[in-house]
Amino acid sequence: MARALCPGSFDPVTVGHVDIIERTSRHFDEVLVAVVTNPSKAPLFDLDERKALLGEVLAHIPNVEIDSFDGLLVDFAQERKISVVVKGLRAVSDFDYEIQMAQMNHKLTGIETLFMAASPKSSYLSSSLIKEVARYGGDVTGLVPDPVLRRLADRFGRGSGND
Ligand code: PNS
């Protein structure tokens, strides 16, 4: 059975993440979406909120499971017996960081990383930009799934789905 791991901070999940996970789910029997417990930056949404939002917005994909991990991604992948990571690549700027992680992870355990090209319609999106725009009242409708839009509106008020 072919299984893939899609790891990330998902703070919050964007339509770009959903696109990569949906497309990955068409090429693997199972996809494990793994939410890092402690992202490098203090998260806007806590782990339970990030997992709950992923659960809502990925509910239509039957072969997706959501879990979280602490520590090294390669250790979690070994625990779950998964040997392939799938990551979305948006632009050259992603590549430098992603290739370093892919090569380090491969050096550690031999795990493979496959890169999937982001759709042009979402290739400029990032969770950080979404949060910044929403925080200052910009409209992020269509850039995040509706449940996320509502949660951003709860946090930041107008401009994030509240008007
Ligand atoms: O959504 P992000 O923040 O780009 O995801 C980054 C993530 C979670 C995939 C990466 O930070 C990670 O794998 N963290 C776990 C710790 C780890 O294994 N670090 C060494 C990477 S070589």
mmCIF file of C-alpha atoms and ligand atoms in Angstrom:
data_model
loop_
_atom_site.group_PDB
_atom_site.id
_atom_site.type_symbol
_atom_site.label_atom_id
_atom_site.label_comp_id
_atom_site.label_asym_id
_atom_site.label_seq_id
_atom_site.Cartn_x
_atom_site.Cartn_y
_atom_site.Cartn_z
ATOM 1 C CA MET A 1 0.000 0.000 0.000
ATOM 2 C CA ALA A 2 1.473 3.362 -1.073
ATOM 3 C CA ARG A 3 1.337 5.939 1.679
ATOM 4 C CA ALA A 4 2.443 9.571 1.670
ATOM 5 C CA LEU A 5 3.122 12.039 4.438
ATOM 6 C CA CYS A 6 2.133 15.698 3.990
ATOM 7 C CA PRO A 7 3.683 17.600 6.910
ATOM 8 C CA GLY A 8 3.300 21.259 7.827
ATOM 9 C CA SER A 9 2.419 23.902 10.374
ATOM 10 C CA PHE A 10 -1.004 24.550 8.811
ATOM 11 C CA ASP A 11 -1.419 27.790 10.775
ATOM 12 C CA PRO A 12 -3.925 27.983 9.185
ATOM 13 C CA VAL A 13 -4.575 25.607 6.303
ATOM 14 C CA THR A 14 -4.973 27.499 2.995
ATOM 15 C CA VAL A 15 -6.591 26.528 -0.311
ATOM 16 C CA GLY A 16 -3.023 25.899 -1.536
ATOM 17 C CA HIS A 17 -2.514 23.190 1.099
ATOM 18 C CA VAL A 18 -5.887 21.639 0.295
ATOM 19 C CA ASP A 19 -4.978 21.547 -3.403
ATOM 20 C CA ILE A 20 -1.680 19.720 -2.739
ATOM 21 C CA ILE A 21 -3.323 17.236 -0.361
ATOM 22 C CA GLU A 22 -6.233 16.552 -2.741
ATOM 23 C CA ARG A 23 -3.844 15.942 -5.635
ATOM 24 C CA THR A 24 -1.568 13.756 -3.492
ATOM 25 C CA SER A 25 -4.576 11.667 -2.435
ATOM 26 C CA ARG A 26 -5.163 10.743 -6.101
ATOM 27 C CA HIS A 27 -1.722 9.155 -6.379
ATOM 28 C CA PHE A 28 -1.432 7.314 -3.058
ATOM 29 C CA ASP A 29 -3.656 4.819 -1.247
ATOM 30 C CA GLU A 30 -3.385 6.799 1.981
ATOM 31 C CA VAL A 31 -2.220 10.293 2.877
ATOM 32 C CA LEU A 32 -1.230 11.170 6.405
ATOM 33 C CA VAL A 33 -1.403 14.907 7.035
ATOM 34 C CA ALA A 34 1.000 15.605 9.897
ATOM 35 C CA VAL A 35 0.703 18.825 11.873
ATOM 36 C CA VAL A 36 3.881 19.894 13.625
ATOM 37 C CA THR A 37 3.060 20.458 17.297
ATOM 38 C CA ASN A 38 5.430 23.377 17.817
ATOM 39 C CA PRO A 39 6.026 25.386 14.645
ATOM 40 C CA SER A 40 9.098 27.627 14.520
ATOM 41 C CA LYS A 41 6.941 30.741 15.072
ATOM 42 C CA ALA A 42 4.327 31.040 17.835
ATOM 43 C CA PRO A 43 1.149 29.816 16.122
ATOM 44 C CA LEU A 44 -2.042 31.844 15.773
ATOM 45 C CA PHE A 45 -4.123 28.690 16.146
ATOM 46 C CA ASP A 46 -3.254 26.074 18.720
ATOM 47 C CA LEU A 47 -2.677 22.464 17.726
ATOM 48 C CA ASP A 48 -6.259 21.339 18.389
ATOM 49 C CA GLU A 49 -7.666 24.211 16.315
ATOM 50 C CA ARG A 50 -5.282 23.531 13.424
ATOM 51 C CA LYS A 51 -6.178 19.825 13.467
ATOM 52 C CA ALA A 52 -9.904 20.510 13.759
ATOM 53 C CA LEU A 53 -9.801 22.906 10.790
ATOM 54 C CA LEU A 54 -7.886 20.366 8.710
ATOM 55 C CA GLY A 55 -10.458 17.729 9.673
ATOM 56 C CA GLU A 56 -13.282 19.955 8.449
ATOM 57 C CA VAL A 57 -11.727 21.039 5.195
ATOM 58 C CA LEU A 58 -10.377 17.602 4.234
ATOM 59 C CA ALA A 59 -13.489 15.653 5.250
ATOM 60 C CA HIS A 60 -14.382 15.087 1.579
ATOM 61 C CA ILE A 61 -11.187 13.081 0.935
ATOM 62 C CA PRO A 62 -11.715 9.506 2.134
ATOM 63 C CA ASN A 63 -8.074 8.367 2.144
ATOM 64 C CA VAL A 64 -6.728 11.192 4.308
ATOM 65 C CA GLU A 65 -5.839 10.898 7.992
ATOM 66 C CA ILE A 66 -4.750 13.757 10.250
ATOM 67 C CA ASP A 67 -2.238 13.420 13.048
ATOM 68 C CA SER A 68 0.354 15.569 14.779
ATOM 69 C CA PHE A 69 3.966 15.103 15.738
ATOM 70 C CA ASP A 70 6.644 16.551 17.918
ATOM 71 C CA GLY A 71 10.360 16.231 17.227
ATOM 72 C CA LEU A 72 11.872 15.084 13.969
ATOM 73 C CA LEU A 73 9.681 14.423 10.961
ATOM 74 C CA VAL A 74 11.822 11.412 10.018
ATOM 75 C CA ASP A 75 11.192 9.772 13.410
ATOM 76 C CA PHE A 76 7.451 10.252 13.042
ATOM 77 C CA ALA A 77 7.563 8.861 9.495
ATOM 78 C CA GLN A 78 9.450 5.777 10.702
ATOM 79 C CA GLU A 79 6.990 5.267 13.552
ATOM 80 C CA ARG A 80 4.128 5.380 11.048
ATOM 81 C CA LYS A 81 6.068 3.296 8.480
ATOM 82 C CA ILE A 82 5.850 5.914 5.739
ATOM 83 C CA SER A 83 8.778 6.366 3.360
ATOM 84 C CA VAL A 84 7.592 9.221 1.131
ATOM 85 C CA VAL A 85 6.997 12.870 2.005
ATOM 86 C CA VAL A 86 5.077 15.078 -0.438
ATOM 87 C CA LYS A 87 5.602 18.840 -0.273
ATOM 88 C CA GLY A 88 4.149 21.616 -2.394
ATOM 89 C CA LEU A 89 6.574 23.949 -4.161
ATOM 90 C CA ARG A 90 5.330 27.431 -4.935
ATOM 91 C CA ALA A 91 8.319 29.334 -6.226
ATOM 92 C CA VAL A 92 12.102 29.281 -6.385
ATOM 93 C CA SER A 93 12.109 30.894 -2.952
ATOM 94 C CA ASP A 94 10.621 27.686 -1.484
ATOM 95 C CA PHE A 95 13.184 25.545 -3.196
ATOM 96 C CA ASP A 96 16.274 26.561 -1.194
ATOM 97 C CA TYR A 97 14.713 25.662 2.141
ATOM 98 C CA GLU A 98 12.794 22.639 0.911
ATOM 99 C CA ILE A 99 15.770 21.012 -0.807
ATOM 100 C CA GLN A 100 17.862 21.413 2.359
ATOM 101 C CA MET A 101 15.177 19.716 4.452
ATOM 102 C CA ALA A 102 14.651 16.981 1.850
ATOM 103 C CA GLN A 103 18.377 16.237 1.695
ATOM 104 C CA MET A 104 18.809 16.301 5.477
ATOM 105 C CA ASN A 105 15.810 14.009 5.943
ATOM 106 C CA HIS A 106 17.176 11.648 3.283
ATOM 107 C CA LYS A 107 20.573 11.620 4.983
ATOM 108 C CA LEU A 108 18.955 10.813 8.348
ATOM 109 C CA THR A 109 16.802 7.840 7.344
ATOM 110 C CA GLY A 110 16.700 7.520 3.560
ATOM 111 C CA ILE A 111 13.177 8.961 3.399
ATOM 112 C CA GLU A 112 12.268 10.370 -0.030
ATOM 113 C CA THR A 113 10.667 13.782 -0.606
ATOM 114 C CA LEU A 114 8.572 14.360 -3.716
ATOM 115 C CA PHE A 115 7.774 17.936 -4.729
ATOM 116 C CA MET A 116 4.443 18.804 -6.267
ATOM 117 C CA ALA A 117 4.133 22.054 -8.215
ATOM 118 C CA ALA A 118 1.608 24.403 -6.639
ATOM 119 C CA SER A 119 -1.309 25.432 -8.836
ATOM 120 C CA PRO A 120 -0.746 28.878 -10.365
ATOM 121 C CA LYS A 121 -3.955 30.072 -8.707
ATOM 122 C CA SER A 122 -2.525 29.495 -5.239
ATOM 123 C CA SER A 123 1.211 29.763 -5.771
ATOM 124 C CA TYR A 124 1.425 33.195 -4.090
ATOM 125 C CA LEU A 125 -0.363 32.051 -0.935
ATOM 126 C CA SER A 126 1.195 31.363 2.425
ATOM 127 C CA SER A 127 -0.288 30.990 5.884
ATOM 128 C CA SER A 128 1.871 33.905 7.078
ATOM 129 C CA LEU A 129 0.582 36.252 4.378
ATOM 130 C CA ILE A 130 -3.004 35.183 5.012
ATOM 131 C CA LYS A 131 -2.624 35.974 8.718
ATOM 132 C CA GLU A 132 -1.037 39.341 8.020
ATOM 133 C CA VAL A 133 -3.728 40.379 5.548
ATOM 134 C CA ALA A 134 -6.547 39.157 7.807
ATOM 135 C CA ARG A 135 -5.016 40.806 10.887
ATOM 136 C CA TYR A 136 -5.108 44.203 9.183
ATOM 137 C CA GLY A 137 -8.631 43.788 7.875
ATOM 138 C CA GLY A 138 -7.931 42.596 4.318
ATOM 139 C CA ASP A 139 -10.342 40.207 2.666
ATOM 140 C CA VAL A 140 -8.993 36.666 2.325
ATOM 141 C CA THR A 141 -12.186 35.169 0.928
ATOM 142 C CA GLY A 142 -11.358 32.369 -1.499
ATOM 143 C CA LEU A 143 -7.769 32.109 -0.266
ATOM 144 C CA VAL A 144 -8.635 29.913 2.691
ATOM 145 C CA PRO A 145 -11.456 27.371 3.048
ATOM 146 C CA ASP A 146 -14.691 28.776 4.540
ATOM 147 C CA PRO A 147 -14.257 27.283 8.035
ATOM 148 C CA VAL A 148 -10.851 28.981 8.237
ATOM 149 C CA LEU A 149 -12.345 32.246 7.005
ATOM 150 C CA ARG A 150 -14.843 32.101 9.873
ATOM 151 C CA ARG A 151 -12.152 31.376 12.450
ATOM 152 C CA LEU A 152 -10.041 34.282 11.148
ATOM 153 C CA ALA A 153 -13.104 36.508 11.376
ATOM 154 C CA ASP A 154 -13.576 35.395 15.003
ATOM 155 C CA ARG A 155 -9.998 36.433 15.692
ATOM 156 C CA PHE A 156 -9.636 39.568 13.638
ATOM 157 C CA GLY A 157 -13.130 40.760 12.759
ATOM 158 C CA ARG A 158 -14.049 42.462 9.524
ATOM 159 C CA GLY A 159 -12.315 41.725 6.235
ATOM 160 C CA SER A 160 -11.891 38.063 7.005
ATOM 161 C CA GLY A 161 -15.356 36.819 6.172
ATOM 162 C CA ASN A 162 -17.265 38.843 8.716
ATOM 163 C CA ASP A 163 -18.727 41.368 6.328
HETATM 164 O O1 PNS B 1 4.399 24.348 6.939
HETATM 165 P P1 PNS B 1 5.860 24.465 7.243
HETATM 166 O O2 PNS B 1 6.072 25.352 8.451
HETATM 167 O O3 PNS B 1 6.667 24.886 6.053
HETATM 168 O O4 PNS B 1 6.357 22.993 7.637
HETATM 169 C C1 PNS B 1 7.685 22.767 8.010
HETATM 170 C C2 PNS B 1 7.835 21.354 8.622
HETATM 171 C C3 PNS B 1 6.857 21.143 9.751
HETATM 172 C C4 PNS B 1 7.589 20.305 7.554
HETATM 173 C C5 PNS B 1 9.295 21.246 9.120
HETATM 174 O O5 PNS B 1 9.591 22.339 9.935
HETATM 175 C C6 PNS B 1 9.558 19.960 9.903
HETATM 176 O O6 PNS B 1 9.669 18.893 9.323
HETATM 177 N N1 PNS B 1 9.625 20.082 11.251
HETATM 178 C C7 PNS B 1 9.852 18.980 12.130
HETATM 179 C C8 PNS B 1 11.245 19.055 12.768
HETATM 180 C C9 PNS B 1 12.299 18.465 11.842
HETATM 181 O O7 PNS B 1 12.229 17.325 11.429
HETATM 182 N N2 PNS B 1 13.306 19.293 11.519
HETATM 183 C C10 PNS B 1 14.394 18.933 10.667
HETATM 184 C C11 PNS B 1 14.043 19.160 9.200
HETATM 185 S S1 PNS B 1 15.384 18.681 8.157
#
